[in-house]
XYZ file of C-alpha atoms in Angstrom:
449
model
C -80.733 89.989 74.837
C -81.889 93.427 74.839
C -83.462 93.888 78.700
C -84.205 97.404 78.624
C -87.913 96.879 78.733
C -87.906 93.774 81.577
C -90.773 93.289 83.647
C -90.725 93.235 87.536
C -90.330 89.854 87.297
C -87.304 89.165 85.080
C -85.574 92.232 87.672
C -86.278 90.171 90.276
C -84.665 87.084 88.705
C -81.693 89.562 87.710
C -81.382 90.586 91.049
C -81.510 86.989 92.566
C -78.436 86.177 90.314
C -75.166 85.189 92.105
C -72.259 87.980 90.667
C -69.265 87.679 90.919
C -66.941 89.659 93.381
C -64.171 92.030 91.899
C -61.833 91.265 94.372
C -62.721 87.569 94.397
C -60.302 84.928 94.206
C -58.782 84.166 90.717
C -60.931 87.255 88.557
C -56.899 88.464 88.313
C -54.247 86.666 86.950
C -51.219 88.318 86.015
C -48.620 86.786 84.193
C -44.452 87.116 85.320
C -43.778 88.253 81.896
C -46.481 91.313 81.644
C -43.965 93.382 82.046
C -41.875 92.786 80.081
C -44.458 93.175 77.320
C -46.243 95.788 78.266
C -43.105 97.661 77.650
C -42.560 97.143 74.315
C -46.019 97.488 73.178
C -45.719 101.177 74.406
C -42.602 101.742 72.461
C -44.549 100.276 69.556
C -47.136 102.569 69.870
C -44.513 105.287 70.316
C -42.970 104.272 67.301
C -46.043 103.972 65.087
C -46.857 107.400 66.395
C -43.535 108.647 65.285
C -44.239 107.387 61.871
C -47.469 109.224 61.602
C -45.685 112.434 62.840
C -43.605 111.797 59.739
C -46.935 111.602 57.647
C -48.601 114.488 58.442
C -46.370 116.757 60.830
C -48.151 116.454 63.796
C -48.770 113.492 66.438
C -51.675 111.651 67.384
C -52.571 108.737 69.587
C -51.333 105.352 68.744
C -54.947 104.114 68.043
C -58.363 105.850 66.988
C -56.081 109.101 65.817
C -59.372 109.941 63.532
C -61.452 112.036 65.222
C -65.162 111.677 62.715
C -67.113 113.530 65.075
C -67.233 115.453 68.957
C -71.138 116.250 70.934
C -71.700 117.040 74.157
C -74.845 116.044 76.543
C -76.266 114.783 80.026
C -75.504 110.823 81.539
C -78.910 110.295 83.306
C -78.869 107.770 85.570
C -81.856 105.712 86.123
C -83.410 104.798 89.889
C -81.830 101.152 89.961
C -82.533 97.866 91.394
C -80.798 96.869 93.960
C -78.115 95.102 92.136
C -77.415 98.186 90.393
C -77.355 100.732 92.131
C -73.295 100.924 91.730
C -70.741 103.126 91.842
C -71.875 106.188 89.303
C -75.179 104.538 89.310
C -75.913 104.122 92.876
C -78.533 107.004 93.103
C -80.545 108.651 89.957
C -78.997 111.973 88.739
C -78.041 113.648 85.341
C -73.985 114.654 84.859
C -72.750 116.182 81.945
C -70.501 114.433 79.282
C -68.257 115.310 76.288
C -68.179 112.419 73.918
C -65.804 111.624 70.854
C -66.452 109.709 68.108
C -63.590 108.244 66.447
C -62.188 105.334 63.864
C -59.702 102.858 65.499
C -56.835 102.530 64.012
C -54.032 105.194 64.413
C -53.847 106.783 60.841
C -55.889 110.715 61.142
C -56.095 110.253 57.301
C -57.731 106.530 57.433
C -60.558 106.932 54.659
C -63.908 105.943 55.631
C -65.081 103.513 53.035
C -62.333 101.257 54.336
C -64.493 98.841 56.842
C -62.396 99.142 60.139
C -63.865 99.069 64.190
C -65.198 102.983 65.226
C -64.491 103.794 68.930
C -66.717 106.167 71.151
C -65.048 107.888 74.208
C -66.962 109.585 77.273
C -66.083 112.105 79.892
C -68.189 112.483 82.876
C -68.694 115.429 84.667
C -69.145 116.162 88.050
C -68.322 112.980 89.250
C -67.403 111.985 93.114
C -66.082 110.095 95.573
C -62.876 107.810 96.043
C -60.551 108.397 92.755
C -58.102 106.177 91.426
C -54.581 106.992 91.614
C -53.445 108.938 88.571
C -52.494 113.216 88.447
C -56.420 113.054 87.660
C -57.119 111.835 91.123
C -57.960 115.128 92.048
C -60.214 115.845 88.814
C -64.265 114.837 89.214
C -64.714 113.207 86.428
C -65.298 109.494 84.729
C -63.684 108.543 81.175
C -65.352 105.974 79.244
C -64.314 104.486 76.146
C -66.036 101.962 73.888
C -65.584 100.347 70.603
C -67.347 99.102 68.112
C -66.635 95.678 68.672
C -67.570 93.399 71.546
C -64.402 91.482 71.537
C -60.793 92.637 71.838
C -58.569 91.275 68.769
C -55.730 92.601 70.868
C -56.776 90.066 74.024
C -54.302 90.526 76.395
C -50.751 91.847 76.921
C -48.799 89.177 75.208
C -51.232 88.502 72.459
C -50.926 92.934 71.668
C -46.969 92.914 71.469
C -47.855 90.047 68.882
C -49.946 92.157 66.624
C -48.662 95.481 66.975
C -45.796 93.500 65.728
C -46.763 92.073 62.807
C -49.213 95.360 61.455
C -45.915 97.183 61.809
C -44.138 94.929 59.905
C -46.599 93.887 57.668
C -49.094 96.238 57.159
C -48.924 97.826 53.884
C -49.168 94.436 52.839
C -51.841 93.016 53.996
C -50.858 89.538 51.385
C -48.578 88.754 53.898
C -49.925 90.207 57.020
C -53.198 87.714 56.075
C -50.686 84.824 55.711
C -49.119 85.610 59.722
C -52.421 85.339 61.072
C -53.298 82.406 59.362
C -51.051 80.738 60.844
C -51.924 81.851 64.414
C -54.998 80.015 66.311
C -57.169 83.313 66.852
C -57.102 83.669 63.108
C -60.762 84.808 63.122
C -60.599 86.710 65.936
C -57.259 89.286 64.110
C -58.614 89.186 60.617
C -62.369 90.389 61.651
C -61.839 93.935 62.187
C -61.522 94.193 58.381
C -65.495 92.999 57.449
C -67.157 94.603 60.398
C -70.143 96.031 59.044
C -69.947 99.955 57.642
C -72.384 101.408 58.923
C -73.528 105.226 60.244
C -72.300 105.551 63.787
C -74.882 106.777 65.180
C -76.698 103.843 65.065
C -73.046 101.626 65.633
C -73.328 99.892 69.436
C -70.407 100.481 71.007
C -68.743 98.510 74.402
C -65.656 98.199 76.601
C -64.472 95.002 74.921
C -62.789 94.664 78.474
C -63.706 94.307 82.386
C -64.376 96.815 84.925
C -65.261 96.650 88.596
C -68.814 97.751 88.808
C -69.420 98.612 92.578
C -69.725 94.695 94.436
C -68.820 93.526 91.168
C -67.518 92.824 87.105
C -68.672 93.606 84.655
C -68.680 94.675 80.787
C -70.993 97.405 79.649
C -71.955 98.319 76.314
C -73.481 102.140 74.483
C -77.227 100.758 72.505
C -78.615 103.185 69.905
C -82.471 103.619 71.180
C -83.922 106.794 69.007
C -86.402 105.329 66.495
C -84.049 107.814 64.023
C -80.935 106.157 65.047
C -82.358 102.392 64.978
C -83.288 103.366 60.817
C -79.973 104.986 60.272
C -78.405 101.306 60.780
C -79.906 100.239 56.809
C -77.322 102.835 55.306
C -74.190 101.731 55.175
C -71.149 103.173 53.171
C -70.247 102.764 49.279
C -67.643 103.660 47.131
C -68.893 106.943 46.328
C -69.686 108.276 49.476
C -66.334 110.183 49.779
C -63.173 109.593 52.308
C -65.280 111.457 54.899
C -68.781 110.111 54.359
C -68.698 109.139 58.487
C -67.759 112.953 59.884
C -70.620 114.481 57.235
C -73.055 111.577 57.932
C -72.886 112.726 61.537
C -73.430 116.306 61.067
C -75.784 115.617 58.970
C -77.625 113.953 61.942
C -76.993 116.285 64.589
C -77.474 119.732 62.752
C -81.423 117.782 62.455
C -81.903 115.033 64.871
C -81.407 114.196 69.485
C -79.599 111.155 69.883
C -80.001 108.666 72.992
C -78.040 105.808 73.862
C -78.884 103.882 77.082
C -75.417 101.908 78.850
C -76.423 98.473 79.694
C -73.677 96.620 81.499
C -73.887 92.776 82.352
C -72.273 91.510 85.513
C -69.888 88.173 85.663
C -71.127 85.586 87.234
C -68.702 82.442 85.678
C -65.222 83.129 84.936
C -65.193 80.081 82.585
C -67.564 81.395 79.678
C -66.642 85.358 81.564
C -62.503 85.857 81.309
C -61.672 88.473 82.632
C -57.593 88.959 81.950
C -58.670 87.554 77.982
C -60.839 90.399 76.276
C -60.852 87.977 72.783
C -64.423 86.283 73.837
C -67.840 87.789 73.935
C -69.472 87.227 76.789
C -73.260 85.114 75.622
C -75.612 87.853 76.390
C -78.015 85.111 75.737
C -76.290 83.657 79.243
C -75.445 86.544 80.917
C -78.137 89.477 79.755
C -77.268 92.952 79.520
C -78.947 95.407 81.504
C -79.803 99.327 81.583
C -78.607 101.684 84.425
C -78.199 105.234 82.143
C -79.480 107.497 79.368
C -77.188 109.296 76.810
C -79.363 112.239 75.041
C -77.639 114.292 72.770
C -79.510 117.675 71.958
C -79.227 119.004 68.132
C -75.671 120.452 67.205
C -72.934 121.038 65.190
C -71.332 117.425 65.938
C -67.191 118.776 64.461
C -65.926 122.115 65.468
C -62.079 122.187 64.542
C -61.422 124.209 67.886
C -62.845 121.722 70.007
C -61.388 118.988 67.993
C -58.285 120.510 67.987
C -58.663 121.221 71.620
C -59.754 117.049 71.981
C -56.917 115.594 70.192
C -53.929 117.956 70.733
C -54.624 118.469 75.140
C -57.333 115.891 76.585
C -56.791 112.614 77.126
C -59.420 109.905 78.176
C -57.688 107.104 80.367
C -60.274 104.731 82.209
C -57.824 104.653 84.862
C -58.602 108.577 85.474
C -61.898 107.883 87.156
C -63.989 106.145 89.820
C -62.332 103.286 91.799
C -65.486 101.832 91.853
C -65.045 101.244 88.047
C -61.068 99.991 88.437
C -60.302 98.812 84.697
C -59.223 94.807 84.930
C -57.644 92.457 83.106
C -54.701 92.275 80.950
C -55.492 94.697 78.723
C -56.306 97.243 80.760
C -53.471 97.219 82.972
C -51.320 97.642 79.445
C -54.225 101.055 78.939
C -52.415 102.233 82.408
C -48.328 102.198 80.757
C -49.492 102.566 77.017
C -52.134 105.856 77.869
C -49.943 108.160 79.631
C -47.299 107.241 77.396
C -48.698 107.632 74.191
C -50.063 111.331 75.316
C -46.056 112.312 76.841
C -45.230 112.042 73.691
C -47.772 113.549 72.062
C -46.955 116.638 74.125
C -43.564 116.749 73.297
C -43.831 116.425 69.775
C -46.657 119.439 69.347
C -45.352 121.295 71.924
C -48.974 121.418 74.015
C -49.204 120.747 77.947
C -51.976 117.924 78.671
C -54.737 119.722 80.856
C -57.441 117.147 82.938
C -60.485 119.165 82.278
C -62.706 120.133 85.533
C -65.918 121.257 84.135
C -67.574 121.359 81.057
C -67.327 125.034 81.042
C -63.871 124.717 79.947
C -64.011 122.263 76.742
C -64.337 124.854 73.871
C -67.719 125.709 72.350
C -69.148 124.936 68.882
C -69.313 128.979 68.833
C -68.208 130.559 65.144
C -71.276 129.697 63.997
C -72.659 131.597 66.742
C -70.263 134.918 65.379
C -72.424 135.960 63.491
C -75.860 137.592 65.613
C -73.642 138.653 68.179
C -71.744 140.857 65.271
C -75.000 141.591 64.366
C -75.459 142.818 67.930
C -72.220 144.534 68.347
C -72.806 146.746 64.650
C -75.901 148.186 66.657
C -74.212 148.817 70.027
C -70.842 150.388 68.802
C -71.344 153.400 65.126
C -67.730 152.649 64.365
C -69.218 149.558 62.962
C -70.175 148.547 59.394
C -73.866 147.982 58.800
C -73.950 144.369 58.300
C -77.014 143.195 59.052
C -78.752 143.205 55.655
C -76.274 141.397 54.929
C -76.446 138.275 57.154
C -78.161 135.750 55.351
C -75.273 135.978 52.140
C -72.930 137.016 53.703
C -69.971 134.785 54.281
C -68.170 134.562 57.676
C -64.803 135.042 57.204
C -65.536 138.136 55.373
C -67.498 139.323 58.168
C -64.761 138.584 60.631
C -62.159 139.802 58.497
C -64.014 143.362 58.196
C -64.694 143.593 62.065
C -60.941 143.157 62.675
C -60.127 145.689 60.235
C -62.994 147.790 61.992
C -61.935 146.962 66.347
C -57.841 147.728 65.147
C -58.819 150.800 63.371
C -60.477 152.551 67.013
C -57.499 151.743 68.967
C -59.297 148.581 70.186
C -56.754 145.570 71.801
C -57.681 142.653 69.713
C -56.159 138.351 70.329
C -57.028 135.867 67.950
C -57.278 132.562 68.420
C -57.698 129.396 65.772
C -61.763 128.732 64.667
C -63.409 127.432 62.098
C -65.511 129.231 59.085
C -68.937 127.908 58.449
C -71.268 129.435 56.073
C -74.248 131.330 56.947
C -75.945 127.113 56.623
C -73.560 126.074 58.878
C -71.483 123.990 56.076
C -68.163 123.930 56.385
C -66.281 126.977 54.401
C -64.504 125.043 51.555
C -62.601 128.547 50.104
C -60.985 129.853 53.361
C -61.117 126.862 56.124
C -59.667 128.136 58.959
C -59.275 132.157 60.365
C -58.163 133.420 63.238
C -62.111 135.414 65.108
C -61.025 137.632 67.141
C -60.963 138.487 71.257
C -61.889 142.028 72.139
C -60.961 144.227 75.076
C -63.907 146.933 75.330
C -63.363 150.064 76.176
C -65.754 151.126 79.904
C -67.229 154.474 80.285
């Protein structure tokens, strides 16, 4: 049920409902053997990461390894009714955000034509309040993550241990894996991931799957595409002839021409028998427990696949729901598992890739999709530094790779210190240059007069 256009009467009725407090008795019940299960899962995820390293000679996250796109935008909090004035959403405000689209499995080379759950993660900046204890507790950010399926197949720590073990043993033998899954009581939940609708990511609704503290209450959240163009894209499904990278190309084409808009909605817990917190494999019925809108995510037109930002995110950033406000604390068994598994996964990546983890404090620390802007910057330099070649007349047809190499040569010839950093190569029309791929663009120390 989408109540984003609810009337005053509906709002009053929702405000009067009896929502369960986050600290009420029975909301969370920790099994005695959960710690052992969580430790085993952390070791399994590390084993998956090592297997991927052996294939790619680079270490990725254990899940959501394939980046489909990265964008920047803003989260606009509404003037919410009293019962929704909770945590980050207790007053109207705007927050800068950086977001990542992904495919959920741990294989970064997974073909987009294979139906699988897709992910969305959001890092919100300029967030202030009492933070959860973590190495990032002094960082003013809130991490929020989503998945395209409303129920989580890794429904609690014990289920996660069992299913990850099966996937490791039989991941390359689907008939045998299905035989094992069909012997389980949750067969339908476990096989659902292979039947998801494979559609445009801009039209895909995303869910928290697990429960979170929502100020005084307990809730799940979701992200709903609300732009008219996004809604129409729901009819566009992946076809065999589309190519293995179709989802990222679709995102690039969309974000180059359109703004995106999403509604951030919360579904409050009212009855634990219907809305379990410890077991995330059950969908909370939206007809009984409606979604309620608290904010809008707005993403302006931009390049959605910048290589520098992709590499920075994958190698040095960690999105973790335990990094953020205490009033948005993750709840339930799957989230207690994440509290251990995410740091373990991150630590292995840092070790194997020799890249430190960076807890970014502001949007200014996030790399910009800037290489496409190198051309106009260089044309300005050509006008102000007479030893540079006159490239203005060549601009419309000049490959950016040739331009960068030419400029670097001239800088060096004239005694300027040149530093380099990896950057994607784009042509003048914004397409990625397939011939040169990645180049090192230059940073120079200009002489002062």
